[in-house]
PDB file of C-alpha atoms in Angstrom:
ATOM      1  CA  MET A1275      19.476 -66.275 -77.802  1.00 35.00           C
ATOM      2  CA  THR A1276      15.744 -65.884 -78.301  1.00 32.00           C
ATOM      3  CA  THR A1277      13.578 -67.899 -75.954  1.00 34.00           C
ATOM      4  CA  VAL A1278       9.837 -68.274 -76.391  1.00 35.00           C
ATOM      5  CA  SER A1279       7.736 -69.750 -73.609  1.00 37.00           C
ATOM      6  CA  SER A1280       4.227 -71.081 -74.219  1.00 39.00           C
ATOM      7  CA  SER A1281       3.664 -72.475 -70.734  1.00 42.00           C
ATOM      8  CA  THR A1282       0.747 -70.108 -70.063  1.00 41.00           C
ATOM      9  CA  GLY A1283      -1.213 -71.343 -73.047  1.00 44.00           C
ATOM     10  CA  ALA A1284      -0.414 -74.955 -72.242  1.00 46.00           C
ATOM     11  CA  ASN A1285      -1.626 -74.542 -68.644  1.00 49.00           C
ATOM     12  CA  ALA A1286      -4.843 -72.933 -69.821  1.00 45.00           C
ATOM     13  CA  GLN A1287      -5.550 -75.734 -72.283  1.00 49.00           C
ATOM     14  CA  SER A1288      -4.753 -78.307 -69.602  1.00 54.00           C
ATOM     15  CA  ALA A1289      -7.308 -76.691 -67.271  1.00 55.00           C
ATOM     16  CA  SER A1290     -10.102 -76.852 -69.853  1.00 55.00           C
ATOM     17  CA  SER A1291      -9.180 -80.445 -70.737  1.00 59.00           C
ATOM     18  CA  THR A1292      -9.432 -81.390 -67.062  1.00 62.00           C
ATOM     19  CA  SER A1293     -12.848 -79.717 -66.835  1.00 57.00           C
ATOM     20  CA  GLN A1294     -13.992 -81.567 -69.960  1.00 57.00           C
ATOM     21  CA  SER A1295     -12.820 -84.916 -68.575  1.00 61.00           C
ATOM     22  CA  GLY A1296     -14.557 -84.288 -65.257  1.00 59.00           C
ATOM     23  CA  LEU A1297     -17.782 -83.307 -67.002  1.00 54.00           C
ATOM     24  CA  MET A1298     -17.789 -86.412 -69.203  1.00 56.00           C
ATOM     25  CA  ALA A1299     -17.182 -88.677 -66.210  1.00 61.00           C
ATOM     26  CA  ASN A1300     -20.089 -87.099 -64.314  1.00 63.00           C
ATOM     27  CA  TYR A1301     -22.263 -87.154 -67.436  1.00 61.00           C
ATOM     28  CA  GLU A1302     -21.704 -90.881 -67.949  1.00 67.00           C
ATOM     29  CA  LEU A1303     -22.499 -91.515 -64.271  1.00 65.00           C
ATOM     30  CA  PHE A1304     -25.645 -89.411 -64.592  1.00 64.00           C
ATOM     31  CA  LEU A1305     -26.795 -91.351 -67.667  1.00 67.00           C
ATOM     32  CA  SER A1306     -26.110 -94.650 -65.914  1.00 71.00           C
ATOM     33  CA  ILE A1307     -28.179 -93.639 -62.879  1.00 66.00           C
ATOM     34  CA  LEU A1308     -30.926 -92.192 -65.078  1.00 65.00           C
ATOM     35  CA  THR A1309     -31.116 -95.381 -67.157  1.00 72.00           C
ATOM     36  CA  THR A1310     -31.339 -97.502 -64.012  1.00 74.00           C
ATOM     37  CA  GLN A1311     -34.116 -95.298 -62.643  1.00 67.00           C
ATOM     38  CA  ILE A1312     -36.097 -95.527 -65.867  1.00 66.00           C
ATOM     39  CA  GLN A1313     -35.712 -99.308 -66.002  1.00 71.00           C
ATOM     40  CA  ASN A1314     -36.898 -99.695 -62.413  1.00 71.00           C
ATOM     41  CA  GLN A1315     -39.586 -96.997 -62.283  1.00 68.00           C
ATOM     42  CA  ASP A1316     -43.111 -97.747 -61.144  1.00 64.00           C
ATOM     43  CA  PRO A1317     -45.289 -98.015 -64.272  1.00 66.00           C
ATOM     44  CA  LEU A1318     -48.201 -96.580 -62.254  1.00 63.00           C
ATOM     45  CA  ASP A1319     -46.105 -93.606 -61.081  1.00 66.00           C
ATOM     46  CA  PRO A1320     -43.550 -92.846 -63.834  1.00 64.00           C
ATOM     47  CA  MET A1321     -40.778 -90.318 -63.468  1.00 60.00           C
ATOM     48  CA  ASP A1322     -41.343 -86.732 -64.514  1.00 64.00           C
ATOM     49  CA  SER A1323     -39.753 -86.579 -67.971  1.00 65.00           C
ATOM     50  CA  ALA A1324     -39.430 -82.793 -67.772  1.00 69.00           C
ATOM     51  CA  GLU A1325     -37.116 -83.096 -64.759  1.00 66.00           C
ATOM     52  CA  TYR A1326     -34.479 -85.352 -66.294  1.00 62.00           C
ATOM     53  CA  THR A1327     -34.815 -83.617 -69.673  1.00 68.00           C
ATOM     54  CA  GLY A1328     -33.941 -80.354 -67.888  1.00 70.00           C
ATOM     55  CA  GLN A1329     -30.873 -81.995 -66.377  1.00 65.00           C
ATOM     56  CA  LEU A1330     -29.767 -83.187 -69.809  1.00 65.00           C
ATOM     57  CA  VAL A1331     -30.092 -79.636 -71.118  1.00 68.00           C
ATOM     58  CA  GLN A1332     -28.010 -78.322 -68.208  1.00 70.00           C
ATOM     59  CA  TYR A1333     -25.241 -80.800 -68.933  1.00 64.00           C
ATOM     60  CA  SER A1334     -25.339 -79.821 -72.599  1.00 67.00           C
ATOM     61  CA  ASN A1335     -25.015 -76.129 -71.724  1.00 69.00           C
ATOM     62  CA  VAL A1336     -22.040 -76.780 -69.454  1.00 65.00           C
ATOM     63  CA  GLU A1337     -20.351 -78.841 -72.166  1.00 65.00           C
ATOM     64  CA  GLN A1338     -20.830 -76.040 -74.692  1.00 71.00           C
ATOM     65  CA  SER A1339     -19.370 -73.488 -72.250  1.00 70.00           C
ATOM     66  CA  ILE A1340     -16.276 -75.619 -71.690  1.00 66.00           C
ATOM     67  CA  GLN A1341     -15.821 -76.021 -75.433  1.00 70.00           C
ATOM     68  CA  GLN A1342     -16.078 -72.241 -75.899  1.00 73.00           C
ATOM     69  CA  ASN A1343     -13.424 -71.742 -73.215  1.00 74.00           C
ATOM     70  CA  ARG A1344     -11.140 -74.224 -74.960  1.00 73.00           C
ATOM     71  CA  ASN A1345     -11.529 -72.320 -78.222  1.00 69.00           C
ATOM     72  CA  LEU A1346     -10.786 -68.986 -76.527  1.00 73.00           C
ATOM     73  CA  GLU A1347      -7.731 -70.431 -74.753  1.00 70.00           C
ATOM     74  CA  SER A1348      -6.428 -71.749 -78.065  1.00 68.00           C
ATOM     75  CA  ILE A1349      -6.849 -68.312 -79.676  1.00 60.00           C
ATOM     76  CA  ILE A1350      -5.103 -66.560 -76.748  1.00 60.00           C
ATOM     77  CA  ALA A1351      -2.205 -69.018 -76.843  1.00 60.00           C
ATOM     78  CA  SER A1352      -1.836 -68.447 -80.586  1.00 57.00           C
ATOM     79  CA  LEU A1353      -1.848 -64.657 -80.144  1.00 54.00           C
ATOM     80  CA  LYS A1354       0.787 -64.838 -77.393  1.00 59.00           C
ATOM     81  CA  SER A1355       3.000 -67.022 -79.550  1.00 55.00           C
ATOM     82  CA  SER A1356       2.689 -64.619 -82.495  1.00 58.00           C
ATOM     83  CA  GLN A1357       3.419 -61.654 -80.237  1.00 63.00           C
ATOM     84  CA  SER A1358       6.516 -63.260 -78.763  1.00 60.00           C
ATOM     85  CA  LEU A1359       7.858 -64.104 -82.208  1.00 68.00           C
ATOM     86  CA  SER A1360       7.302 -60.504 -83.337  1.00 73.00           C
ATOM     87  CA  TYR A1361       9.832 -59.356 -80.736  1.00 79.00           C
ATOM     88  CA  VAL A1362      12.540 -61.162 -82.700  1.00 82.00           C
ATOM     89  CA  SER A1363      12.407 -58.217 -85.120  1.00 82.00           C
ATOM     90  CA  TYR A1364      14.034 -56.068 -82.406  1.00 85.00           C
ATOM     91  CA  ILE A1365      17.290 -58.022 -82.758  1.00 88.00           C
ATOM     92  CA  GLY A1366      19.895 -56.007 -84.635  1.00 89.00           C
ATOM     93  CA  ASN A1367      17.874 -52.796 -84.404  1.00 89.00           C
ATOM     94  CA  GLU A1368      18.667 -49.788 -82.265  1.00 91.00           C
ATOM     95  CA  VAL A1369      16.259 -48.961 -79.461  1.00 89.00           C
ATOM     96  CA  LYS A1370      15.843 -46.034 -77.160  1.00 89.00           C
ATOM     97  CA  ALA A1371      14.349 -47.080 -73.852  1.00 89.00           C
ATOM     98  CA  ASP A1372      13.602 -45.981 -70.336  1.00 89.00           C
ATOM     99  CA  ALA A1373      16.286 -47.906 -68.486  1.00 87.00           C
ATOM    100  CA  SER A1374      15.033 -47.221 -64.966  1.00 92.00           C
ATOM    101  CA  THR A1375      13.837 -50.846 -64.899  1.00 90.00           C
ATOM    102  CA  THR A1376      16.256 -53.715 -65.288  1.00 89.00           C
ATOM    103  CA  THR A1377      16.633 -57.372 -64.333  1.00 88.00           C
ATOM    104  CA  LEU A1378      18.216 -58.706 -61.160  1.00 92.00           C
ATOM    105  CA  SER A1379      19.924 -61.974 -62.094  1.00 88.00           C
ATOM    106  CA  GLY A1380      22.581 -63.887 -60.222  1.00 88.00           C
ATOM    107  CA  SER A1381      22.629 -61.291 -57.423  1.00 91.00           C
ATOM    108  CA  LYS A1382      23.468 -58.502 -59.843  1.00 92.00           C
ATOM    109  CA  ALA A1383      21.537 -55.645 -61.392  1.00 92.00           C
ATOM    110  CA  THR A1384      23.031 -52.708 -63.276  1.00 90.00           C
ATOM    111  CA  TRP A1385      21.571 -49.357 -64.267  1.00 92.00           C
ATOM    112  CA  ASN A1386      23.237 -46.952 -66.692  1.00 88.00           C
ATOM    113  CA  TYR A1387      22.718 -43.310 -65.774  1.00 92.00           C
ATOM    114  CA  GLU A1388      23.721 -39.830 -66.860  1.00 93.00           C
ATOM    115  CA  ILE A1389      23.807 -36.662 -64.769  1.00 95.00           C
ATOM    116  CA  SER A1390      25.100 -33.172 -65.656  1.00 94.00           C
ATOM    117  CA  GLU A1391      26.622 -32.325 -62.268  1.00 94.00           C
ATOM    118  CA  GLU A1392      28.102 -34.326 -59.427  1.00 95.00           C
ATOM    119  CA  ALA A1393      25.347 -34.890 -56.904  1.00 96.00           C
ATOM    120  CA  SER A1394      24.508 -36.744 -53.723  1.00 96.00           C
ATOM    121  CA  GLY A1395      21.299 -37.871 -52.106  1.00 97.00           C
ATOM    122  CA  THR A1396      19.185 -40.996 -51.865  1.00 97.00           C
ATOM    123  CA  PHE A1397      17.951 -43.805 -54.085  1.00 97.00           C
ATOM    124  CA  GLU A1398      15.123 -46.328 -53.932  1.00 97.00           C
ATOM    125  CA  ILE A1399      14.852 -49.706 -55.643  1.00 97.00           C
ATOM    126  CA  ARG A1400      11.361 -51.119 -56.109  1.00 97.00           C
ATOM    127  CA  ASN A1401      10.106 -54.518 -57.198  1.00 95.00           C
ATOM    128  CA  SER A1402       7.549 -55.139 -59.955  1.00 90.00           C
ATOM    129  CA  SER A1403       4.737 -54.530 -57.452  1.00 92.00           C
ATOM    130  CA  GLY A1404       6.078 -51.070 -56.607  1.00 94.00           C
ATOM    131  CA  ALA A1405       7.244 -51.958 -53.097  1.00 96.00           C
ATOM    132  CA  ILE A1406      10.586 -50.564 -51.926  1.00 97.00           C
ATOM    133  CA  VAL A1407      13.034 -53.423 -51.374  1.00 97.00           C
ATOM    134  CA  TYR A1408      16.250 -51.450 -50.945  1.00 97.00           C
ATOM    135  CA  SER A1409      17.173 -47.801 -50.364  1.00 97.00           C
ATOM    136  CA  GLY A1410      20.129 -45.763 -49.226  1.00 96.00           C
ATOM    137  CA  GLU A1411      22.421 -42.832 -49.856  1.00 96.00           C
ATOM    138  CA  THR A1412      24.584 -42.359 -52.932  1.00 95.00           C
ATOM    139  CA  ASN A1413      27.073 -40.039 -54.575  1.00 95.00           C
ATOM    140  CA  LEU A1414      26.927 -39.793 -58.374  1.00 95.00           C
ATOM    141  CA  ALA A1415      29.820 -38.459 -60.429  1.00 93.00           C
ATOM    142  CA  ALA A1416      29.023 -36.083 -63.288  1.00 94.00           C
ATOM    143  CA  GLY A1417      28.581 -37.619 -66.732  1.00 94.00           C
ATOM    144  CA  LYS A1418      27.714 -41.204 -67.580  1.00 91.00           C
ATOM    145  CA  GLY A1419      28.059 -43.989 -65.058  1.00 91.00           C
ATOM    146  CA  LYS A1420      26.745 -47.293 -63.780  1.00 90.00           C
ATOM    147  CA  PHE A1421      24.856 -48.042 -60.596  1.00 93.00           C
ATOM    148  CA  GLU A1422      25.147 -51.652 -59.437  1.00 94.00           C
ATOM    149  CA  TRP A1423      23.085 -53.565 -56.883  1.00 96.00           C
ATOM    150  CA  ASN A1424      23.842 -56.997 -55.461  1.00 95.00           C
ATOM    151  CA  GLY A1425      20.229 -57.807 -54.575  1.00 95.00           C
ATOM    152  CA  GLU A1426      20.523 -57.048 -50.864  1.00 96.00           C
ATOM    153  CA  THR A1427      17.264 -55.852 -49.284  1.00 97.00           C
ATOM    154  CA  ASP A1428      16.652 -53.368 -46.478  1.00 96.00           C
ATOM    155  CA  SER A1429      15.797 -56.281 -44.197  1.00 94.00           C
ATOM    156  CA  GLY A1430      19.173 -57.893 -44.848  1.00 94.00           C
ATOM    157  CA  GLY A1431      17.818 -60.637 -47.074  1.00 95.00           C
ATOM    158  CA  GLN A1432      18.330 -61.370 -50.751  1.00 96.00           C
ATOM    159  CA  ALA A1433      15.857 -60.207 -53.397  1.00 96.00           C
ATOM    160  CA  VAL A1434      14.593 -62.807 -55.841  1.00 95.00           C
ATOM    161  CA  ASP A1435      15.533 -62.542 -59.506  1.00 92.00           C
ATOM    162  CA  GLY A1436      13.195 -60.376 -61.535  1.00 90.00           C
ATOM    163  CA  LEU A1437      12.492 -56.845 -62.686  1.00 90.00           C
ATOM    164  CA  TYR A1438      13.403 -53.902 -60.458  1.00 94.00           C
ATOM    165  CA  SER A1439      13.239 -50.150 -60.985  1.00 94.00           C
ATOM    166  CA  ILE A1440      15.374 -47.406 -59.484  1.00 96.00           C
ATOM    167  CA  SER A1441      14.736 -43.740 -58.706  1.00 96.00           C
ATOM    168  CA  PHE A1442      17.064 -41.021 -57.423  1.00 96.00           C
ATOM    169  CA  ASP A1443      16.583 -37.917 -55.298  1.00 96.00           C
ATOM    170  CA  VAL A1444      19.899 -36.074 -55.483  1.00 97.00           C
ATOM    171  CA  LYS A1445      21.219 -32.504 -55.322  1.00 96.00           C
ATOM    172  CA  ASP A1446      24.413 -30.832 -56.489  1.00 95.00           C
ATOM    173  CA  ALA A1447      26.943 -28.946 -54.347  1.00 93.00           C
ATOM    174  CA  SER A1448      24.687 -25.868 -54.379  1.00 93.00           C
ATOM    175  CA  SER A1449      21.715 -27.917 -53.085  1.00 94.00           C
ATOM    176  CA  ARG A1450      19.958 -27.711 -56.434  1.00 95.00           C
ATOM    177  CA  PRO A1451      18.019 -30.822 -57.517  1.00 95.00           C
ATOM    178  CA  GLU A1452      19.706 -32.784 -60.293  1.00 95.00           C
ATOM    179  CA  LYS A1453      17.833 -35.002 -62.722  1.00 94.00           C
ATOM    180  CA  VAL A1454      19.306 -38.431 -63.255  1.00 95.00           C
ATOM    181  CA  LYS A1455      18.654 -39.734 -66.753  1.00 92.00           C
ATOM    182  CA  THR A1456      18.334 -43.480 -67.099  1.00 90.00           C
ATOM    183  CA  GLU A1457      17.478 -43.580 -70.800  1.00 85.00           C
ATOM    184  CA  LEU A1458      19.459 -46.073 -72.821  1.00 85.00           C
ATOM    185  CA  THR A1459      20.202 -46.239 -76.537  1.00 86.00           C
ATOM    186  CA  GLY A1460      21.782 -49.317 -78.068  1.00 88.00           C
ATOM    187  CA  VAL A1461      21.464 -52.253 -80.423  1.00 91.00           C
ATOM    188  CA  VAL A1462      19.375 -55.226 -79.282  1.00 90.00           C
ATOM    189  CA  GLU A1463      21.509 -58.361 -79.124  1.00 91.00           C
ATOM    190  CA  SER A1464      18.870 -60.878 -78.045  1.00 88.00           C
ATOM    191  CA  VAL A1465      15.355 -61.339 -76.697  1.00 87.00           C
ATOM    192  CA  ASP A1466      14.511 -63.538 -73.720  1.00 85.00           C
ATOM    193  CA  TRP A1467      10.878 -64.595 -73.232  1.00 78.00           C
ATOM    194  CA  SER A1468      11.508 -67.333 -70.678  1.00 77.00           C
ATOM    195  CA  GLY A1469      10.205 -65.276 -67.743  1.00 72.00           C
ATOM    196  CA  GLY A1470       6.846 -64.585 -69.375  1.00 72.00           C
ATOM    197  CA  GLU A1471       7.762 -61.022 -70.397  1.00 78.00           C
ATOM    198  CA  ALA A1472       9.989 -60.105 -73.312  1.00 83.00           C
ATOM    199  CA  ILE A1473      13.367 -58.817 -72.091  1.00 87.00           C
ATOM    200  CA  LEU A1474      15.747 -57.154 -74.540  1.00 89.00           C
ATOM    201  CA  LYS A1475      19.495 -57.549 -74.071  1.00 89.00           C
ATOM    202  CA  VAL A1476      21.153 -54.210 -74.903  1.00 87.00           C
ATOM    203  CA  GLY A1477      24.848 -54.268 -74.122  1.00 83.00           C
ATOM    204  CA  SER A1478      25.202 -55.220 -70.465  1.00 77.00           C
ATOM    205  CA  GLN A1479      21.657 -54.220 -69.565  1.00 82.00           C
ATOM    206  CA  ASP A1480      18.337 -56.060 -69.713  1.00 86.00           C
ATOM    207  CA  ILE A1481      15.387 -53.906 -70.772  1.00 85.00           C
ATOM    208  CA  PRO A1482      11.687 -54.909 -70.653  1.00 87.00           C
ATOM    209  CA  VAL A1483      10.155 -54.470 -74.091  1.00 87.00           C
ATOM    210  CA  THR A1484       7.463 -52.304 -72.457  1.00 86.00           C
ATOM    211  CA  SER A1485      10.159 -49.712 -71.666  1.00 87.00           C
ATOM    212  CA  VAL A1486      11.076 -49.167 -75.328  1.00 89.00           C
ATOM    213  CA  ILE A1487      10.475 -45.588 -76.485  1.00 88.00           C
ATOM    214  CA  SER A1488      11.563 -45.918 -80.123  1.00 87.00           C
ATOM    215  CA  VAL A1489      13.095 -48.418 -82.558  1.00 87.00           C
ATOM    216  CA  SER A1490      15.251 -47.572 -85.552  1.00 87.00           C
ATOM    217  CA  LYS A1491      17.824 -49.061 -87.894  1.00 86.00           C
ATOM    218  CA  PRO A1492      21.348 -48.723 -86.450  1.00 78.00           C
ATOM    219  CA  SER A1493      23.253 -45.762 -87.881  1.00 72.00           C
TER     220      SER A1493
END
């Protein structure tokens, strides 16, 4: 399923509309007060026309700025919509991606890995801000495997759904460092944009579109 969210653009347009409404309400109040002052001014000591003319110019400048913002917000919303729709082209194509980042959803996150030798050591799981939320010791069997996390944090709580990355620091039986590959190659089944960032569904793993290294037609 492909989901496209335009809530960001809608919120931006709503903000400018609110500003426009507030400006118009104040502008009408200003004109009402100004008209009353002019009608009741002392003919022998009239108001300084330059002063209220300057205020009118200020209101006009603010109105123009708000209108410019509305135009920019509309353009940004249109660009985001076009960008999200372009990700649909990933569906059915084969991608190679850095799979060190995946999605925690429903208290489950899974990373596919590959290592040449059996190794043991430590791992760290970080949130999208780069903060460590969970760490520990692990033993990885040689070859391809899966590392699963239930969302538990070091403090004993439960991590919120979202994107998390994993890193390993492991060594083989001879105490030599082993590199754990988390690259993933597979066919994109769907694209989910509901969280604000395009997430590709490749097999059982969710991959941010920013992690894609290459795209090709499936062999």
